[in-house]
mmCIF file of C-alpha atoms in Angstrom:
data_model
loop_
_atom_site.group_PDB
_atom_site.id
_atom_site.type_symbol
_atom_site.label_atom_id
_atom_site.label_comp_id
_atom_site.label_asym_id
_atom_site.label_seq_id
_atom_site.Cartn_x
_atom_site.Cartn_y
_atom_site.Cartn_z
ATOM 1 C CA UNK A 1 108.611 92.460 -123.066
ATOM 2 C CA UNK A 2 106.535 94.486 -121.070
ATOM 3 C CA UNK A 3 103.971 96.236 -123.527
ATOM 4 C CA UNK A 4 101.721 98.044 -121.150
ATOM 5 C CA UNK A 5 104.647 99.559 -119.472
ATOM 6 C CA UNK A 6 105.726 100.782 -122.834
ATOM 7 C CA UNK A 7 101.861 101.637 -124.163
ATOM 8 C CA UNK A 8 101.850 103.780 -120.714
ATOM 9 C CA UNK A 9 104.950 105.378 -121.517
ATOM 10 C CA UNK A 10 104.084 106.616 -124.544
ATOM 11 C CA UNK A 11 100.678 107.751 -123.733
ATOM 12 C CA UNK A 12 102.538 109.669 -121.332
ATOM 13 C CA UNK A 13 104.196 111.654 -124.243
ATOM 14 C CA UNK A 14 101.884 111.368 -126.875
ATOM 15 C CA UNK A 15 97.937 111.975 -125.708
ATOM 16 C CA UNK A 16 96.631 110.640 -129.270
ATOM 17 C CA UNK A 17 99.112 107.531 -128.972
ATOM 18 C CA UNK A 18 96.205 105.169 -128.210
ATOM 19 C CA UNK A 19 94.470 106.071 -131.068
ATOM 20 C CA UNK A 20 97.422 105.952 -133.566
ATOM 21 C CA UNK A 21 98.302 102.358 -131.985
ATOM 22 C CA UNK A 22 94.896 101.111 -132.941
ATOM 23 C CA UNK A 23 94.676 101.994 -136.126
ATOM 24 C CA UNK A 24 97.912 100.685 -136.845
ATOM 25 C CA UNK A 25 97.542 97.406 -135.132
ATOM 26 C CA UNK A 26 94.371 96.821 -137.107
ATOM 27 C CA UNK A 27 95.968 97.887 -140.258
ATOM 28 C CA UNK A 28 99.388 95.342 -139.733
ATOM 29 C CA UNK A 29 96.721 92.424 -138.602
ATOM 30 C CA UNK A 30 95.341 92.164 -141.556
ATOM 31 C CA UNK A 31 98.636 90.613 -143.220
ATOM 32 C CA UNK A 32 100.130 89.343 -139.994
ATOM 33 C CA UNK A 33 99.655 85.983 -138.706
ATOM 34 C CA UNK A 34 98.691 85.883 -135.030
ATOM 35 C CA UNK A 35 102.216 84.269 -134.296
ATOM 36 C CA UNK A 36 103.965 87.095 -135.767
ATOM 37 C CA UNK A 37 101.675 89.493 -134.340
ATOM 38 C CA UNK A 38 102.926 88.295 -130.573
ATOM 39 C CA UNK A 39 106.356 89.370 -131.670
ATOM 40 C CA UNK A 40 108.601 92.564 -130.626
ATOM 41 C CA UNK A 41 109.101 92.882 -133.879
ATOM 42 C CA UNK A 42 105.451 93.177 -134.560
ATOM 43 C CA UNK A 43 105.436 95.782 -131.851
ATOM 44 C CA UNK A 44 108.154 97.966 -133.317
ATOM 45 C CA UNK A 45 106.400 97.887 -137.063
ATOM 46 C CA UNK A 46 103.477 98.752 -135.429
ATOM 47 C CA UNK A 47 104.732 101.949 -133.337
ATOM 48 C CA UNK A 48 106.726 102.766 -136.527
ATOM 49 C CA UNK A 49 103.522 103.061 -138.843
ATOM 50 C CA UNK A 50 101.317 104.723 -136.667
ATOM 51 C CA UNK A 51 103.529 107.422 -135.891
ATOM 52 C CA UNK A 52 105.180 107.428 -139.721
ATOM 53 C CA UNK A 53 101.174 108.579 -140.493
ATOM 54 C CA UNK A 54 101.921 111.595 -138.648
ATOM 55 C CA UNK A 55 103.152 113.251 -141.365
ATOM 56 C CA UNK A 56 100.504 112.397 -144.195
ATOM 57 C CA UNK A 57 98.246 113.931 -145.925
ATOM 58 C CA UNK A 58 95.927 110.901 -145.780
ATOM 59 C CA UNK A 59 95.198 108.335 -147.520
ATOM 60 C CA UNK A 60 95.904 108.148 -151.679
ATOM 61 C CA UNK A 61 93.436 110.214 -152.467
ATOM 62 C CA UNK A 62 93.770 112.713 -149.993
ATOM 63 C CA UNK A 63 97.818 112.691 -151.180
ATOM 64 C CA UNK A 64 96.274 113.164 -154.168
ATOM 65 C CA UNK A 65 93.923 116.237 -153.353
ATOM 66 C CA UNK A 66 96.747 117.900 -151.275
ATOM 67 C CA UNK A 67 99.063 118.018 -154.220
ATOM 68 C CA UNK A 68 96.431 119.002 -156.578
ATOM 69 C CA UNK A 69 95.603 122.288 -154.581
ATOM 70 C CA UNK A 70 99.733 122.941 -154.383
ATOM 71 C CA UNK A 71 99.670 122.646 -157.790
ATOM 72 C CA UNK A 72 96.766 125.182 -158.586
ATOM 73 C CA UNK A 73 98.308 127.176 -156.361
ATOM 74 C CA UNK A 74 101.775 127.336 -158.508
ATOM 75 C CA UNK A 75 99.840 127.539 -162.076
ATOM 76 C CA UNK A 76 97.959 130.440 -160.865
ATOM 77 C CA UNK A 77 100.764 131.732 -158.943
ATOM 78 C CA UNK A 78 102.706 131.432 -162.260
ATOM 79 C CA UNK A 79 99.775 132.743 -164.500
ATOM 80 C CA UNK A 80 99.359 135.929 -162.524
ATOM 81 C CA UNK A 81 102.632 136.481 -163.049
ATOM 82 C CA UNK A 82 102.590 135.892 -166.512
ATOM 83 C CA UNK A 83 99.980 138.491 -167.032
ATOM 84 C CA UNK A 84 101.221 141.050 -164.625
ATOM 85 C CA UNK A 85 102.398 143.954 -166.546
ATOM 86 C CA UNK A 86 105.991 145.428 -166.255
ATOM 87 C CA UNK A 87 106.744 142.826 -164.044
ATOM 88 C CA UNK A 88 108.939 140.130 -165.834
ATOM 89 C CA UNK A 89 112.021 141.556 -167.794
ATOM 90 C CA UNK A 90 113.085 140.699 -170.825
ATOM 91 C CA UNK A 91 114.432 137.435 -171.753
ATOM 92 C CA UNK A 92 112.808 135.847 -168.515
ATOM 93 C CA UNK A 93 109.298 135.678 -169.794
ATOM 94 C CA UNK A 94 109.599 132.186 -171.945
ATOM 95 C CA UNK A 95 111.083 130.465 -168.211
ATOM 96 C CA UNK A 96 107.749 131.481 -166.580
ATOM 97 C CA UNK A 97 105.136 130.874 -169.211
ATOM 98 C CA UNK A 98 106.605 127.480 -169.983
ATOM 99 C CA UNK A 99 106.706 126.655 -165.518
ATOM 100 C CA UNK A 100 102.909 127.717 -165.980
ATOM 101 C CA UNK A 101 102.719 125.652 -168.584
ATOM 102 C CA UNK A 102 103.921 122.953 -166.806
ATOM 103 C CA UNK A 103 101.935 123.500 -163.437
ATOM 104 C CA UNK A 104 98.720 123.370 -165.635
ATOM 105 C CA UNK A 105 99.548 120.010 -166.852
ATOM 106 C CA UNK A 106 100.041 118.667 -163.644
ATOM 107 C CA UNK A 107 96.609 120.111 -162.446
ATOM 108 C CA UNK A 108 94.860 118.149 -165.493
ATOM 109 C CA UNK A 109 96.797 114.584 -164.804
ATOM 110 C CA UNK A 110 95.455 114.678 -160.770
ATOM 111 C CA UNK A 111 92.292 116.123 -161.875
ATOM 112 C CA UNK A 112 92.266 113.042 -164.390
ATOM 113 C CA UNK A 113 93.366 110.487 -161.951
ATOM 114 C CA UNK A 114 91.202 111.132 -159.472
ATOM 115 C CA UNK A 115 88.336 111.947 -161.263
ATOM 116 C CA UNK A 116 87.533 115.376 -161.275
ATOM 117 C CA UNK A 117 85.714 118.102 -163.255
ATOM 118 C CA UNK A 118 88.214 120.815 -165.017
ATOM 119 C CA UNK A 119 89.003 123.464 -161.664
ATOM 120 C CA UNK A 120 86.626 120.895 -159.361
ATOM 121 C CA UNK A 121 88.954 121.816 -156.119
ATOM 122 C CA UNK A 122 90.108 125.493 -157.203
ATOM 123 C CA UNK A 123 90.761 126.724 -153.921
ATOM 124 C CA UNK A 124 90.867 130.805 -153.012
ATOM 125 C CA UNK A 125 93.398 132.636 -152.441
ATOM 126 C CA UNK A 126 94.450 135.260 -149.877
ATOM 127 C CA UNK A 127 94.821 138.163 -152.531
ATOM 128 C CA UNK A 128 96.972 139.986 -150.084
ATOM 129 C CA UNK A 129 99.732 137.514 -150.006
ATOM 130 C CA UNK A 130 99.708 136.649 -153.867
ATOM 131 C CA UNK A 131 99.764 140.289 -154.568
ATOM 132 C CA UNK A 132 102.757 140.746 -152.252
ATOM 133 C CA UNK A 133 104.564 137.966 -153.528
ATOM 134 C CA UNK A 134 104.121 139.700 -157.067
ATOM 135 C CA UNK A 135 105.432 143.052 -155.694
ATOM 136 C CA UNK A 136 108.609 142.973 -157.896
ATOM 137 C CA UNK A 137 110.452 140.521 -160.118
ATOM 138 C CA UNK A 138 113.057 139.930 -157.181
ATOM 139 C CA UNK A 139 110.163 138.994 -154.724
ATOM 140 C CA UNK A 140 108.324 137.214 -157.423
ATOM 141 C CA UNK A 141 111.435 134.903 -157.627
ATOM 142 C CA UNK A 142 112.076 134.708 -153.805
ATOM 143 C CA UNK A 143 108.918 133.151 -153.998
ATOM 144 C CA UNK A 144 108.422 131.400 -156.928
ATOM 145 C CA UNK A 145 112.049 129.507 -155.413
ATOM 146 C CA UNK A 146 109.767 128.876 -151.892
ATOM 147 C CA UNK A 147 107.030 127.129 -153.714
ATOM 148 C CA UNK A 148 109.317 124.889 -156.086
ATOM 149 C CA UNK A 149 111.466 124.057 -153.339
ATOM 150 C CA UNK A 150 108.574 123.403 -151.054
ATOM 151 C CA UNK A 151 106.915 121.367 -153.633
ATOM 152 C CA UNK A 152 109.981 118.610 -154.754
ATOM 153 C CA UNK A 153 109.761 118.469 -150.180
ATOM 154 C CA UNK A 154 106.406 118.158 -149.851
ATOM 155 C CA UNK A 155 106.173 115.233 -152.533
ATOM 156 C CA UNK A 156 108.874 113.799 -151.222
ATOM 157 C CA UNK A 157 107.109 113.674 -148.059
ATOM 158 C CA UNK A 158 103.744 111.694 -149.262
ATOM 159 C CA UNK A 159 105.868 109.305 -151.463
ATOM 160 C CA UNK A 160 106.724 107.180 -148.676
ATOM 161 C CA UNK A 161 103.413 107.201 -147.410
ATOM 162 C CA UNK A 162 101.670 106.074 -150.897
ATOM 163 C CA UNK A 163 104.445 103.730 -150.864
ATOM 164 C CA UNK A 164 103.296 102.248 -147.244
ATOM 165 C CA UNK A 165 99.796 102.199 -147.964
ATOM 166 C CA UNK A 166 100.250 99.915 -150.895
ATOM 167 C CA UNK A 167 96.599 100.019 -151.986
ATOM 168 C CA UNK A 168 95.271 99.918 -155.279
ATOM 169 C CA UNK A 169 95.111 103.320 -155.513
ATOM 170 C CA UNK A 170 97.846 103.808 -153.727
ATOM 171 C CA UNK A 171 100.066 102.007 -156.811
ATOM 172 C CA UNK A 172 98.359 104.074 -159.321
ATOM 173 C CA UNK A 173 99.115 107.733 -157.212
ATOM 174 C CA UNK A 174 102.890 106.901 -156.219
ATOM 175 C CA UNK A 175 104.333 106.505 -159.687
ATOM 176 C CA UNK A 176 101.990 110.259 -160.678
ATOM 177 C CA UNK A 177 103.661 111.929 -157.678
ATOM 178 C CA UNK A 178 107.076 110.734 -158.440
ATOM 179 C CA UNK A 179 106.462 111.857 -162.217
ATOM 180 C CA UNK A 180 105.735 115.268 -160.900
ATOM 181 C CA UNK A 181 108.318 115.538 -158.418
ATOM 182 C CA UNK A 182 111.419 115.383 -160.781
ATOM 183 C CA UNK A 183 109.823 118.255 -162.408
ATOM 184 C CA UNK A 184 109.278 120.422 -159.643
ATOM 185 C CA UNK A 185 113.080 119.892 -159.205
ATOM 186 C CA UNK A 186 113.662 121.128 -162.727
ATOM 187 C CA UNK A 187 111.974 124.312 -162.037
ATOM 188 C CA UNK A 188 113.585 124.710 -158.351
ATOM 189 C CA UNK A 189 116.325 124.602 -160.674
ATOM 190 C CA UNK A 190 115.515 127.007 -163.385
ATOM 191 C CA UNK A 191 113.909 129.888 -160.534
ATOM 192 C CA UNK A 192 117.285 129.376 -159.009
ATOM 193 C CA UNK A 193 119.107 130.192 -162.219
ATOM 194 C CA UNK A 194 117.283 133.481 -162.862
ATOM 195 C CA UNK A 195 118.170 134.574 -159.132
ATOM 196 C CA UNK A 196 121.814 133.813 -160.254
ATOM 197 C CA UNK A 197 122.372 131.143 -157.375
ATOM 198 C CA UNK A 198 123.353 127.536 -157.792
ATOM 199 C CA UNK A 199 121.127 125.577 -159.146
ATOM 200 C CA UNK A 200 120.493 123.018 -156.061
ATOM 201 C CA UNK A 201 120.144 123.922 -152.381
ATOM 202 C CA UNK A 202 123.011 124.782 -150.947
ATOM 203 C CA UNK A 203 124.084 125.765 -147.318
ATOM 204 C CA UNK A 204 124.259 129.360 -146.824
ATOM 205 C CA UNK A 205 123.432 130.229 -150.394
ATOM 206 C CA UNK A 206 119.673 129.940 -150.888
ATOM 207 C CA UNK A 207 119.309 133.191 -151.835
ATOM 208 C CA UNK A 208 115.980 133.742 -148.969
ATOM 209 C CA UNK A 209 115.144 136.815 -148.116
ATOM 210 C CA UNK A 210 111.366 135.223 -146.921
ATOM 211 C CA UNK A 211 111.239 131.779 -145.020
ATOM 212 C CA UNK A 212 114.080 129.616 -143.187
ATOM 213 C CA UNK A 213 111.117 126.866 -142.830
ATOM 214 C CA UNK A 214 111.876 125.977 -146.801
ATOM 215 C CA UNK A 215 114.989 124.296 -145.837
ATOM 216 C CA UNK A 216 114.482 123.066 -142.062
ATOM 217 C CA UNK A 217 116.545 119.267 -141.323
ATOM 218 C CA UNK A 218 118.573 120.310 -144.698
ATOM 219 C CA UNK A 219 121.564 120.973 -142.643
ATOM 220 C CA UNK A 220 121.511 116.685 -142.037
ATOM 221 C CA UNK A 221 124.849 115.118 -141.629
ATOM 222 C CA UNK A 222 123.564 111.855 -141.011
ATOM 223 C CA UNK A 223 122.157 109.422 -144.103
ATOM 224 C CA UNK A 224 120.633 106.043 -143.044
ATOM 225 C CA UNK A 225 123.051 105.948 -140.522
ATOM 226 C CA UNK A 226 126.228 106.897 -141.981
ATOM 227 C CA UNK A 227 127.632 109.844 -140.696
ATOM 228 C CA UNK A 228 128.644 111.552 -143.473
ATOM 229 C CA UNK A 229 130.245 114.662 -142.359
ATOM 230 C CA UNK A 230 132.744 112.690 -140.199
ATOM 231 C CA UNK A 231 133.612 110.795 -143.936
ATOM 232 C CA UNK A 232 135.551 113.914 -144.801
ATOM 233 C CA UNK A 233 137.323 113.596 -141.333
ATOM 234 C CA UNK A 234 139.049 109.786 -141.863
ATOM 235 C CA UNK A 235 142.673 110.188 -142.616
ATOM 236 C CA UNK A 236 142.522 109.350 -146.318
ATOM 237 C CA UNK A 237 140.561 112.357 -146.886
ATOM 238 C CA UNK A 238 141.980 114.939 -145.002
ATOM 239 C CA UNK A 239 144.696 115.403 -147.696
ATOM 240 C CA UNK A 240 141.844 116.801 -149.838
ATOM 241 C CA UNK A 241 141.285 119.734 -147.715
ATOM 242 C CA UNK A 242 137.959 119.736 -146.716
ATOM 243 C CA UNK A 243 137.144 122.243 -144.275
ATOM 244 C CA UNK A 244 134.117 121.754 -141.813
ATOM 245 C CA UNK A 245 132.087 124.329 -143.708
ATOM 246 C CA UNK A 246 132.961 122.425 -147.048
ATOM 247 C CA UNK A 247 132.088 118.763 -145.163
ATOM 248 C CA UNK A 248 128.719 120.546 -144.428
ATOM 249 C CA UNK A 249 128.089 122.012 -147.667
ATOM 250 C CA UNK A 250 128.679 119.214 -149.619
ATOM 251 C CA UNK A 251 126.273 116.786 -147.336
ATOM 252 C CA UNK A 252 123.566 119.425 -147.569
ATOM 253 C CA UNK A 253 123.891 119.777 -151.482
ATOM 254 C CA UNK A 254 123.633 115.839 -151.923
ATOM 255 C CA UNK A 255 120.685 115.002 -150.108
ATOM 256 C CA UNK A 256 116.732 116.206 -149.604
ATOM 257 C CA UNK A 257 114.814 115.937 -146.523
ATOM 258 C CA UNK A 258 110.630 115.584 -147.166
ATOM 259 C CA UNK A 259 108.310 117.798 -145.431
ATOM 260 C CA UNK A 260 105.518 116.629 -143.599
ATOM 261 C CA UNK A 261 101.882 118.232 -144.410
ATOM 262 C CA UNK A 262 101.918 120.350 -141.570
ATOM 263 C CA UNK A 263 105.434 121.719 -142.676
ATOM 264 C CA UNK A 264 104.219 122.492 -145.885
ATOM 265 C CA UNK A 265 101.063 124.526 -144.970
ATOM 266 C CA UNK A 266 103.345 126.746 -142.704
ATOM 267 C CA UNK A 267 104.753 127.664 -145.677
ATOM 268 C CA UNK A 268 101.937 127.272 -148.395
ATOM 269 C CA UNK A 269 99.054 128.007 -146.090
ATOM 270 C CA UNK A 270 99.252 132.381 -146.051
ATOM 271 C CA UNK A 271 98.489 132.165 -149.794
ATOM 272 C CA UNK A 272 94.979 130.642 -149.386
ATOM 273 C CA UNK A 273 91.884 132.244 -147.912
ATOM 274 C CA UNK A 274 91.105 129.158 -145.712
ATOM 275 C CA UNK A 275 93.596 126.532 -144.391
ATOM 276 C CA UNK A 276 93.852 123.108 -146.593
#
């Protein structure tokens, strides 16, 4: 196995590759035994972590820091809505004061986990872009559907990377995040319902008026593997009359792709005054 050729091949496409390599050779060493470490399949893990870490926040308590600013961002997003006159009808107040309500608790458990004065890391806001996302009631929700939808991704996203770090404080973040992410679904859910859509993501009927980077590598028809669009295809489904579009729809509607940090911020990032 010729690993220069391959280190020089990669360098080639990746200028930070050397870099990444290190750190992740260091990091697999220290539970590797040197035998193990001469194999290809040392080589593979190895390439396979470092550029995994691409799309992380960090280490746990980065993770940890990153969601906590999403999440102020949400509770006050929520809040200002909340106190914004004229601008939530009737009969859709109780959904948003009890998302706030929500959003606030999830600020207090990372502030508690890692440590924090109440508000510590309240970041500031670009008042432009909150005030035009609280224009109206229909933009409020075209929003309000961004950020939820943005937020079950982006935890998704850092799960598996609390999950490879496997410190100590990577074992007490993971199960927080994944506590917080089924709720975030929940009120993906409910902001959908109020916009009158269905209540997952579904191809073609989002409902967004504001940004197609919310749902980029939804349209997957390919789990682990499996291609699961050609499932509909096999002879002993065709008698249930899929169509193509149908095939697609239902693939997209079962599944949810994480976004990486980066992703995230080009969504998230216009609301704050300086870049997370």
């Amino acid at each position: 196995m010729n690993l220069f050729g391959i280190f020089s091949q990669i360098e080639k496409a990746d200028a930070e590759a050397g870099d990444k390599l290190d750190f992740a050779r260091r990091k697999m060493l220290k539970t590797a035994t040197v035998a193990a470490a001469a194999t290809p399949a040392f080589f593979v893990g190895m390439v396979n972590k470092a550029f995994a870490a691409e799309g992380c926040a960090g280490d746990a308590v980065a993770i940890l820091k990153y969601a906590l600013t999403l999440e102020y961002l949400e509770r006050d997003f929520y809040r200002a809505a909340q106190f914004k006159a004229g601008l939530l009808p009737a009969g859709t107040r109780a959904y948003v004061v009890q998302i706030a309500k929500h959003e606030a608790q999830h600020v207090d458990l990372l502030e508690g986990v890692l440590g924090l004065k109440k508000n510590e890391l309240q970041p500031k806001y670009n008042t432009g872009t909150l005030n035009a996302a609280l224009a109206d009631y229909d933009t409020f929700l075209t929003y309000a559907q961004a950020l939820e939808d943005t937020g079950v991704r982006a935890y998704k996203g850092q799960a598996a990377c609390l999950l490879e770090e496997g410190s100590a404080t990577a074992k007490v973040a993971l199960p927080v995040a994944l506590r917080i992410h089924s709720v975030e679904a929940r009120h993906a859910a409910a902001v959908r319902h109020m916009r009158g859509l269905r209540v997952w993501a579904s191809s073609g009927e989002n409902g967004m008026e504001a940004d197609p980077k919310v749902y980029a590598h939804e349209d997957m028809g390919q789990q682990g593997g499996a291609d699961l669009e050609g499932y509909f295809n096999l002879p002993e489904n065709k008698m249930k009359l899929y169509t193509p579009e149908m095939a697609k729809r239902t693939v997209y509607e079962s599944f949810d792709e994480p976004l990486t940090k980066d992703e995230v911020l080009a969504i998230a990032g216009p609301f704050f005054a300086s870049m997370m």
